[in-house]
Structure formats: C-alpha cells, structure tokens
Amino acid sequence: MNNAINGVHDPTIIEANGTYYMVSTDTQQPKTSGVPIRSSKDLIHWRFEKTALEDGVPAEADAWTGATNGLEGLWAPEIIKYDNEYRMYYSASTFGSTTSYIGLASAPHPLGPWEDRGEVVKTAPHLASHNAIDANICTDRDGEQWFTYGSFFGGIHICAVDKATGKLKDPSDYGKLIAIRPQSVEGAIEGPFIYYNEKTDDFYLFVSFDSLNDTYNIRVGRSKEITGPYLDRNGRELTELTGDPNEVGTKLLGSYQYLDEAPLYGPGHNSIFRRSDGAEFCVHHIRRVPHTADFFVGIRQLYWTSDGWPLVSADFYNGDQPKKAVTTSDLTGGWEIVMFNKTSDLIPAVKQELTDVTISPEGIYRCALGEFIPYWQPTTDGLRLELSGLSEAGFGFIGRKL
C-alpha cells in the first residue's frame, strides 16, 4: 500500500467497518479536484482513494466566494456519521477574505457518492466580522449537536445544530464567540475542534495559533459547558484580549527538533479521533520545510494528566504501545527533552538527566519538569521509552530516552 501521508492539510478521520477514512483540504497533492479521501487499515499506511465533490467547489459556494477563480479549492472538511448517513462539512473561501462559505454534503459511505446539500453558514464583511471556514461538529451530554467554526478575523463561534438536517437551528444566528486573539497578533486563531471527554466530564476546545506556514502551534482550553467559557490550565479564558496573547491557551505542541534529526514545523489544525476500542488520537498536519507544500499528516496518541489535561505522544503513531510497566529505574538516566514555551519558536531538544522521578500509589508520574506519562513506543528498531507531560506553567513537553 502506498503511504499517502504527504500533501495532507487540515485532516479529520472517521472509522467505518474496520477501515479508517481521512478527509483533508484540497492541496492538489495529487492533482485532483474536490475533497481528497484517503484510507488505511492501521492508521499508519495510507492510500489515496478518490475525491468527494470531484467537480470542485460547488456552484453556490463558488458564486459566493469566487474560490474556483482564486484556485483555492475546498478547505478543512469535517466528516461525521449521523444515523445511517455520513455528513461532510466543507469550506470555500480565498486567502485573506471573510467572504466565505461552509456547506454540507452527505453520502451513504465515506467513499460516497457524495451529494451537495448546500449552505450551512456564509459570511462577508457586510454580514459579519468573523469568517465562515473550519467547521467542526460536537455532541453534548444530551445528544444535541453543536457547530463550531471560524478563522482569524473575529474568532471562533459556536451554534446549535438541527440534527435532522445537519444545518443550523437558526440560520440567522452566527452563534456565540468562544475564542479570539487580539489584532496585535493578527487575530491568529483557527482550526477549532471540540472534544468531550466522558471521564473528566469536560469539553475541550483545541485551536491553532499563529501562521500555518511555519509557526502553528496547538493550544487547548476546557469548559464544563460546550458553549464555554473555555479556560486554560492557568484559568485564562480563550476570549482574553488583554495581557500577553502568547500566554493564553495550554500549549500542547509546536515546532520542534529532536537531536540529530531534521526539524518539524507548524503542527496544527488538529482533530481528535477516538478509535472503536476507545484509543484516542490527535490528528494534525505538520511541515518539513516552512512556507512550502512539503507537509504531511501526523497522528499521535492522546493521553490525560491526573487533573484532566490532554497530552500528545512524543512521536507519530507506529502501532499500539505494549502494556509494559515503566519503573523509576527505567526512567532514570539521559533523555532528550523538548520543552515547549509560550512562543512560536522552533524548540530544539536538549539532553537532560531525570533523577527525581516519583510514582504515586495512584500511578501518577512526576519529575522536576512536571507531571508526565511514560510509554514504550514501537520503532523500526524495537521499543523506545518516551514520555509526554505538562509543566506547572501549563506548557507541554515530550521526550525520548537516550
């Protein structure tokens, strides 16, 4: 099977009858039109299948946005299953514009045939100050659906969905603002994804800060209610517009470089995928070279701290990790650690000794860096001990045992 991980931008994954299907932004990799669909049996090896909406930007969306004339294609699809049909929310726009459109298509199977069902929401400067792209659907505790969307400009909004139609309950209501950044950083927030964790009984709003070309980084806030307010680990609301904008949001992942390896830039526009067996994954794109089309999909396992904050694995998924105990003696010694901070800078790994590891009776691991989760990562050479953690300051860190 060809491993068609390259050219994937803004990915989301759904599982159907033992096969995983991934949809993503139309990046013309390969040269097609519409929404690219890839499939996999193991979340590691992918092949390109076909496109949904293979004629390109639907006529109504094109008439509103001019996306075809701008050679922009379709962006940031979201795919869900409701009852016996699959629903895909797609975005059409042009770079730097808020004349944008989110539409809905439906199909009996992830491979189609897909039928366009028209407008969900559209924006323009004379209608709204925010931007109708980057759709996400989340279901609340009562089984009701909510539609989250937005990019730069006026921030991230959430609206109630009519489950029967898959569209907004009130088409005239643009929804409630749940996250925004100040214009001092160009309002750089996008790619929202809300995930409900049944164990913590919290909703988690994942967003991407800064530029998709090089400085993307994944942040998160949580709330007891799907409509917010969403707060980071330090209690700051994701709608905060005062103070240092880089200190808002619990940062999980940014640009980094392991020792003796090429750097990776701008992980972002993530979704969360829960496999049928309950395993959870963070799915995002990432760049090998800034400001180029050399990007690919990254799939990482998702973990949770004892106080209910998500962590992402230090490396991409390469098979299920064995249920092998990790002792303090395993952890003691030399590591390469990437310690993220509030900036969007590339963070190089540094060699570090872990000598103060403690394991509580509840199985919680801590060291001077903060709370962490250790695990044995499958590699081509066997198993490697890795870790993912969160500092007291509210920044993620990842590491590999040397």
mmCIF file of C-alpha atoms in Angstrom, residues 14-276:
data_model
loop_
_atom_site.group_PDB
_atom_site.id
_atom_site.type_symbol
_atom_site.label_atom_id
_atom_site.label_comp_id
_atom_site.label_asym_id
_atom_site.label_seq_id
_atom_site.Cartn_x
_atom_site.Cartn_y
_atom_site.Cartn_z
ATOM 1 C CA ILE A 14 -13.591 8.519 10.703
ATOM 2 C CA GLU A 15 -13.773 4.745 11.150
ATOM 3 C CA ALA A 16 -16.195 2.621 9.132
ATOM 4 C CA ASN A 17 -16.374 -1.190 9.114
ATOM 5 C CA GLY A 18 -12.757 -1.669 10.147
ATOM 6 C CA THR A 19 -11.312 0.900 7.749
ATOM 7 C CA TYR A 20 -10.167 4.419 8.593
ATOM 8 C CA TYR A 21 -11.012 7.235 6.185
ATOM 9 C CA MET A 22 -9.285 10.606 6.243
ATOM 10 C CA VAL A 23 -10.525 13.779 4.543
ATOM 11 C CA SER A 24 -8.453 16.918 4.216
ATOM 12 C CA THR A 25 -8.030 20.225 2.416
ATOM 13 C CA ASP A 26 -7.612 20.096 -1.363
ATOM 14 C CA THR A 27 -3.877 20.797 -1.722
ATOM 15 C CA GLN A 28 -3.610 19.425 -5.288
ATOM 16 C CA GLN A 29 -1.452 16.578 -3.949
ATOM 17 C CA PRO A 30 -2.280 14.553 -6.027
ATOM 18 C CA LYS A 31 -3.635 16.735 -8.816
ATOM 19 C CA THR A 32 -7.356 16.364 -8.309
ATOM 20 C CA SER A 33 -10.380 18.491 -7.614
ATOM 21 C CA GLY A 34 -12.715 18.298 -4.623
ATOM 22 C CA VAL A 35 -12.062 16.858 -1.148
ATOM 23 C CA PRO A 36 -9.303 14.204 -1.021
ATOM 24 C CA ILE A 37 -10.211 10.913 0.667
ATOM 25 C CA ARG A 38 -7.545 8.501 1.925
ATOM 26 C CA SER A 39 -7.969 5.125 3.601
ATOM 27 C CA SER A 40 -5.990 2.954 5.986
ATOM 28 C CA LYS A 41 -6.337 -0.317 7.863
ATOM 29 C CA ASP A 42 -3.825 0.539 10.588
ATOM 30 C CA LEU A 43 -3.605 4.380 10.917
ATOM 31 C CA ILE A 44 -0.010 4.100 9.666
ATOM 32 C CA HIS A 45 -0.127 3.228 5.972
ATOM 33 C CA TRP A 46 -2.490 5.322 3.841
ATOM 34 C CA ARG A 47 -3.549 5.271 0.237
ATOM 35 C CA PHE A 48 -5.308 7.879 -1.844
ATOM 36 C CA GLU A 49 -8.789 6.682 -2.810
ATOM 37 C CA LYS A 50 -10.671 9.436 -4.651
ATOM 38 C CA THR A 51 -12.232 12.827 -4.090
ATOM 39 C CA ALA A 52 -15.605 13.828 -2.745
ATOM 40 C CA LEU A 53 -17.288 16.635 -4.698
ATOM 41 C CA GLU A 54 -14.989 15.743 -7.563
ATOM 42 C CA ASP A 55 -16.269 18.600 -9.716
ATOM 43 C CA GLY A 56 -14.622 21.013 -7.305
ATOM 44 C CA VAL A 57 -16.193 23.911 -5.446
ATOM 45 C CA PRO A 58 -19.999 23.535 -5.626
ATOM 46 C CA ALA A 59 -21.686 26.231 -7.706
ATOM 47 C CA GLU A 60 -23.429 28.004 -4.817
ATOM 48 C CA ALA A 61 -20.236 28.159 -2.771
ATOM 49 C CA ASP A 62 -18.233 29.321 -5.776
ATOM 50 C CA ALA A 63 -20.738 32.026 -6.636
ATOM 51 C CA TRP A 64 -20.467 33.432 -3.114
ATOM 52 C CA THR A 65 -16.705 33.157 -2.612
ATOM 53 C CA GLY A 66 -15.047 33.007 -6.022
ATOM 54 C CA ALA A 67 -12.959 30.149 -4.676
ATOM 55 C CA THR A 68 -12.588 28.439 -8.048
ATOM 56 C CA ASN A 69 -11.363 31.626 -9.723
ATOM 57 C CA GLY A 70 -8.825 32.005 -6.952
ATOM 58 C CA LEU A 71 -7.697 28.395 -7.476
ATOM 59 C CA GLU A 72 -8.217 27.885 -3.772
ATOM 60 C CA GLY A 73 -10.244 24.675 -3.818
ATOM 61 C CA LEU A 74 -12.113 23.252 -0.828
ATOM 62 C CA TRP A 75 -10.752 23.608 2.673
ATOM 63 C CA ALA A 76 -10.844 21.945 6.062
ATOM 64 C CA PRO A 77 -13.536 19.280 5.710
ATOM 65 C CA GLU A 78 -15.135 17.714 8.777
ATOM 66 C CA ILE A 79 -16.678 14.241 8.490
ATOM 67 C CA ILE A 80 -19.146 12.649 10.925
ATOM 68 C CA LYS A 81 -21.726 9.885 10.902
ATOM 69 C CA TYR A 82 -25.323 10.582 11.924
ATOM 70 C CA ASP A 83 -27.884 7.780 11.843
ATOM 71 C CA ASN A 84 -27.274 5.955 8.563
ATOM 72 C CA GLU A 85 -25.557 8.722 6.634
ATOM 73 C CA TYR A 86 -22.172 10.374 6.574
ATOM 74 C CA ARG A 87 -22.029 14.149 6.634
ATOM 75 C CA MET A 88 -19.153 16.264 5.439
ATOM 76 C CA TYR A 89 -18.844 19.965 6.159
ATOM 77 C CA TYR A 90 -16.576 21.780 3.688
ATOM 78 C CA SER A 91 -15.264 25.343 3.486
ATOM 79 C CA ALA A 92 -14.803 27.623 0.477
ATOM 80 C CA SER A 93 -13.013 30.973 0.568
ATOM 81 C CA THR A 94 -9.925 32.800 -0.675
ATOM 82 C CA PHE A 95 -6.893 33.734 1.394
ATOM 83 C CA GLY A 96 -7.321 36.896 3.436
ATOM 84 C CA SER A 97 -11.054 37.171 2.794
ATOM 85 C CA THR A 98 -14.086 36.804 5.061
ATOM 86 C CA THR A 99 -16.362 36.261 2.070
ATOM 87 C CA SER A 100 -16.574 32.608 2.967
ATOM 88 C CA TYR A 101 -18.957 29.689 2.896
ATOM 89 C CA ILE A 102 -19.404 26.430 4.779
ATOM 90 C CA GLY A 103 -21.529 23.822 3.037
ATOM 91 C CA LEU A 104 -22.760 20.327 3.790
ATOM 92 C CA ALA A 105 -22.596 17.167 1.699
ATOM 93 C CA SER A 106 -23.967 13.716 2.541
ATOM 94 C CA ALA A 107 -23.275 10.133 1.467
ATOM 95 C CA PRO A 108 -24.159 6.559 2.426
ATOM 96 C CA HIS A 109 -20.452 5.690 2.806
ATOM 97 C CA PRO A 110 -17.222 7.674 3.328
ATOM 98 C CA LEU A 111 -16.293 6.919 -0.285
ATOM 99 C CA GLY A 112 -19.604 8.318 -1.491
ATOM 100 C CA PRO A 113 -21.355 9.038 -3.657
ATOM 101 C CA TRP A 114 -21.431 12.491 -2.080
ATOM 102 C CA GLU A 115 -24.339 14.833 -2.685
ATOM 103 C CA ASP A 116 -24.047 18.553 -2.001
ATOM 104 C CA ARG A 117 -26.774 19.830 0.314
ATOM 105 C CA GLY A 118 -25.852 23.488 0.191
ATOM 106 C CA GLU A 119 -25.213 26.260 2.661
ATOM 107 C CA VAL A 120 -24.737 25.878 6.383
ATOM 108 C CA VAL A 121 -23.418 29.384 7.012
ATOM 109 C CA LYS A 122 -21.752 32.131 4.987
ATOM 110 C CA THR A 123 -20.029 35.372 5.888
ATOM 111 C CA ALA A 124 -18.926 38.579 4.189
ATOM 112 C CA PRO A 125 -17.783 41.982 5.505
ATOM 113 C CA HIS A 126 -21.304 43.401 5.261
ATOM 114 C CA LEU A 127 -22.758 40.464 7.211
ATOM 115 C CA ALA A 128 -20.307 39.656 9.998
ATOM 116 C CA SER A 129 -16.861 40.415 11.345
ATOM 117 C CA HIS A 130 -15.810 36.771 11.573
ATOM 118 C CA ASN A 131 -15.065 34.077 8.994
ATOM 119 C CA ALA A 132 -17.097 31.015 7.951
ATOM 120 C CA ILE A 133 -14.442 28.337 7.494
ATOM 121 C CA ASP A 134 -13.054 25.415 9.575
ATOM 122 C CA ALA A 135 -16.226 23.622 10.635
ATOM 123 C CA ASN A 136 -16.444 21.129 13.492
ATOM 124 C CA ILE A 137 -19.407 19.211 14.936
ATOM 125 C CA CYS A 138 -19.538 18.116 18.580
ATOM 126 C CA THR A 139 -22.311 16.335 20.501
ATOM 127 C CA ASP A 140 -23.132 17.446 24.045
ATOM 128 C CA ARG A 141 -24.187 15.351 27.054
ATOM 129 C CA ASP A 142 -27.827 15.464 25.969
ATOM 130 C CA GLY A 143 -27.103 14.214 22.451
ATOM 131 C CA GLU A 144 -27.531 17.636 20.873
ATOM 132 C CA GLN A 145 -25.132 18.732 18.146
ATOM 133 C CA TRP A 146 -23.159 21.977 18.015
ATOM 134 C CA PHE A 147 -21.345 23.619 15.122
ATOM 135 C CA THR A 148 -18.034 25.354 15.809
ATOM 136 C CA TYR A 149 -16.216 27.399 13.156
ATOM 137 C CA GLY A 150 -14.008 30.412 12.493
ATOM 138 C CA SER A 151 -10.550 31.547 11.486
ATOM 139 C CA PHE A 152 -8.559 34.719 12.287
ATOM 140 C CA PHE A 153 -10.659 37.913 11.971
ATOM 141 C CA GLY A 154 -13.492 37.692 14.542
ATOM 142 C CA GLY A 155 -12.510 34.472 16.287
ATOM 143 C CA ILE A 156 -14.234 31.144 16.903
ATOM 144 C CA HIS A 157 -18.034 30.818 17.223
ATOM 145 C CA ILE A 158 -20.450 28.050 18.211
ATOM 146 C CA CYS A 159 -24.077 27.478 17.113
ATOM 147 C CA ALA A 160 -26.779 24.896 17.795
ATOM 148 C CA VAL A 161 -27.441 22.322 15.048
ATOM 149 C CA ASP A 162 -30.693 20.780 13.877
ATOM 150 C CA LYS A 163 -29.679 17.110 13.806
ATOM 151 C CA ALA A 164 -32.374 16.210 11.287
ATOM 152 C CA THR A 165 -30.902 18.496 8.638
ATOM 153 C CA GLY A 166 -27.310 18.841 9.823
ATOM 154 C CA LYS A 167 -27.662 22.608 9.468
ATOM 155 C CA LEU A 168 -28.093 25.452 11.955
ATOM 156 C CA LYS A 169 -31.211 25.554 14.104
ATOM 157 C CA ASP A 170 -31.368 29.291 13.478
ATOM 158 C CA PRO A 171 -29.745 30.254 10.158
ATOM 159 C CA SER A 172 -29.790 33.924 11.150
ATOM 160 C CA ASP A 173 -27.746 33.291 14.325
ATOM 161 C CA TYR A 174 -23.986 33.341 13.832
ATOM 162 C CA GLY A 175 -23.504 31.893 17.307
ATOM 163 C CA LYS A 176 -21.565 32.682 20.447
ATOM 164 C CA LEU A 177 -17.931 33.772 20.496
ATOM 165 C CA ILE A 178 -15.843 31.212 22.428
ATOM 166 C CA ALA A 179 -12.243 32.066 21.445
ATOM 167 C CA ILE A 180 -10.455 35.040 19.912
ATOM 168 C CA ARG A 181 -6.999 36.630 19.796
ATOM 169 C CA PRO A 182 -6.137 40.346 19.616
ATOM 170 C CA GLN A 183 -5.130 42.145 16.454
ATOM 171 C CA SER A 184 -1.639 42.639 17.891
ATOM 172 C CA VAL A 185 -1.113 39.041 16.731
ATOM 173 C CA GLU A 186 -3.401 39.435 13.693
ATOM 174 C CA GLY A 187 -6.186 37.570 15.459
ATOM 175 C CA ALA A 188 -4.252 34.392 14.639
ATOM 176 C CA ILE A 189 -6.507 31.593 15.835
ATOM 177 C CA GLU A 190 -8.243 28.943 13.736
ATOM 178 C CA GLY A 191 -8.953 25.242 13.217
ATOM 179 C CA PRO A 192 -11.330 24.741 16.188
ATOM 180 C CA PHE A 193 -12.210 21.249 17.365
ATOM 181 C CA ILE A 194 -14.320 20.495 20.455
ATOM 182 C CA TYR A 195 -13.923 17.093 22.102
ATOM 183 C CA TYR A 196 -15.957 15.766 25.020
ATOM 184 C CA ASN A 197 -14.088 13.550 27.491
ATOM 185 C CA GLU A 198 -16.589 11.370 29.323
ATOM 186 C CA LYS A 199 -14.089 10.528 32.078
ATOM 187 C CA THR A 200 -13.474 14.146 33.054
ATOM 188 C CA ASP A 201 -16.960 15.326 32.012
ATOM 189 C CA ASP A 202 -15.351 18.328 30.333
ATOM 190 C CA PHE A 203 -15.438 19.793 26.838
ATOM 191 C CA TYR A 204 -12.043 20.615 25.317
ATOM 192 C CA LEU A 205 -11.618 23.292 22.657
ATOM 193 C CA PHE A 206 -8.490 22.697 20.571
ATOM 194 C CA VAL A 207 -7.303 25.584 18.378
ATOM 195 C CA SER A 208 -4.228 26.543 16.366
ATOM 196 C CA PHE A 209 -2.345 29.789 16.993
ATOM 197 C CA ASP A 210 -0.229 31.807 14.556
ATOM 198 C CA SER A 211 0.751 31.072 10.923
ATOM 199 C CA LEU A 212 0.061 27.745 9.217
ATOM 200 C CA ASN A 213 3.196 28.286 7.114
ATOM 201 C CA ASP A 214 5.730 27.939 9.914
ATOM 202 C CA THR A 215 4.604 28.868 13.436
ATOM 203 C CA TYR A 216 1.357 26.944 14.000
ATOM 204 C CA ASN A 217 1.022 25.509 17.477
ATOM 205 C CA ILE A 218 -1.789 23.574 19.146
ATOM 206 C CA ARG A 219 -3.490 25.045 22.221
ATOM 207 C CA VAL A 220 -6.440 23.917 24.303
ATOM 208 C CA GLY A 221 -8.932 25.188 26.852
ATOM 209 C CA ARG A 222 -11.681 23.330 28.686
ATOM 210 C CA SER A 223 -15.178 24.014 29.945
ATOM 211 C CA LYS A 224 -17.967 22.250 31.803
ATOM 212 C CA GLU A 225 -20.393 23.557 29.155
ATOM 213 C CA ILE A 226 -19.998 23.155 25.413
ATOM 214 C CA THR A 227 -20.742 26.858 24.895
ATOM 215 C CA GLY A 228 -17.946 27.878 27.270
ATOM 216 C CA PRO A 229 -16.295 29.716 28.804
ATOM 217 C CA TYR A 230 -13.146 27.808 27.833
ATOM 218 C CA LEU A 231 -10.249 28.269 30.243
ATOM 219 C CA ASP A 232 -6.633 27.167 30.001
ATOM 220 C CA ARG A 233 -4.742 25.411 32.788
ATOM 221 C CA ASN A 234 -3.922 28.757 34.391
ATOM 222 C CA GLY A 235 -7.532 29.903 34.398
ATOM 223 C CA ARG A 236 -7.348 32.320 31.460
ATOM 224 C CA GLU A 237 -10.320 32.437 29.114
ATOM 225 C CA LEU A 238 -9.645 31.814 25.428
ATOM 226 C CA THR A 239 -11.510 35.071 24.757
ATOM 227 C CA GLU A 240 -8.890 37.053 26.740
ATOM 228 C CA LEU A 241 -7.760 40.133 24.791
ATOM 229 C CA THR A 242 -5.532 41.811 27.379
ATOM 230 C CA GLY A 243 -2.043 40.926 28.512
ATOM 231 C CA ASP A 244 0.396 38.746 26.593
ATOM 232 C CA PRO A 245 -1.589 36.884 23.884
ATOM 233 C CA ASN A 246 1.043 34.140 23.799
ATOM 234 C CA GLU A 247 0.315 33.166 27.384
ATOM 235 C CA VAL A 248 -3.318 32.267 26.690
ATOM 236 C CA GLY A 249 -4.180 28.638 25.972
ATOM 237 C CA THR A 250 -2.493 25.484 27.225
ATOM 238 C CA LYS A 251 0.122 24.747 24.575
ATOM 239 C CA LEU A 252 0.439 21.052 23.712
ATOM 240 C CA LEU A 253 2.632 21.019 20.627
ATOM 241 C CA GLY A 254 4.627 23.391 18.442
ATOM 242 C CA SER A 255 7.629 23.342 16.089
ATOM 243 C CA TYR A 256 10.442 21.149 17.413
ATOM 244 C CA GLN A 257 13.640 19.296 16.563
ATOM 245 C CA TYR A 258 14.990 16.107 18.110
ATOM 246 C CA LEU A 259 18.726 15.564 18.364
ATOM 247 C CA ASP A 260 20.344 14.592 15.059
ATOM 248 C CA GLU A 261 17.030 14.842 13.194
ATOM 249 C CA ALA A 262 15.533 17.368 10.797
ATOM 250 C CA PRO A 263 13.209 19.957 12.346
ATOM 251 C CA LEU A 264 9.432 19.807 12.008
ATOM 252 C CA TYR A 265 7.412 22.990 11.752
ATOM 253 C CA GLY A 266 3.936 24.249 12.470
ATOM 254 C CA PRO A 267 1.858 21.323 13.744
ATOM 255 C CA GLY A 268 -1.742 22.408 13.694
ATOM 256 C CA HIS A 269 -5.348 22.336 12.591
ATOM 257 C CA ASN A 270 -5.819 19.222 14.645
ATOM 258 C CA SER A 271 -8.813 16.992 15.108
ATOM 259 C CA ILE A 272 -9.354 14.311 17.737
ATOM 260 C CA PHE A 273 -10.179 10.766 16.667
ATOM 261 C CA ARG A 274 -11.457 8.069 19.031
ATOM 262 C CA ARG A 275 -10.995 4.550 17.717
ATOM 263 C CA SER A 276 -13.745 1.953 18.232
#
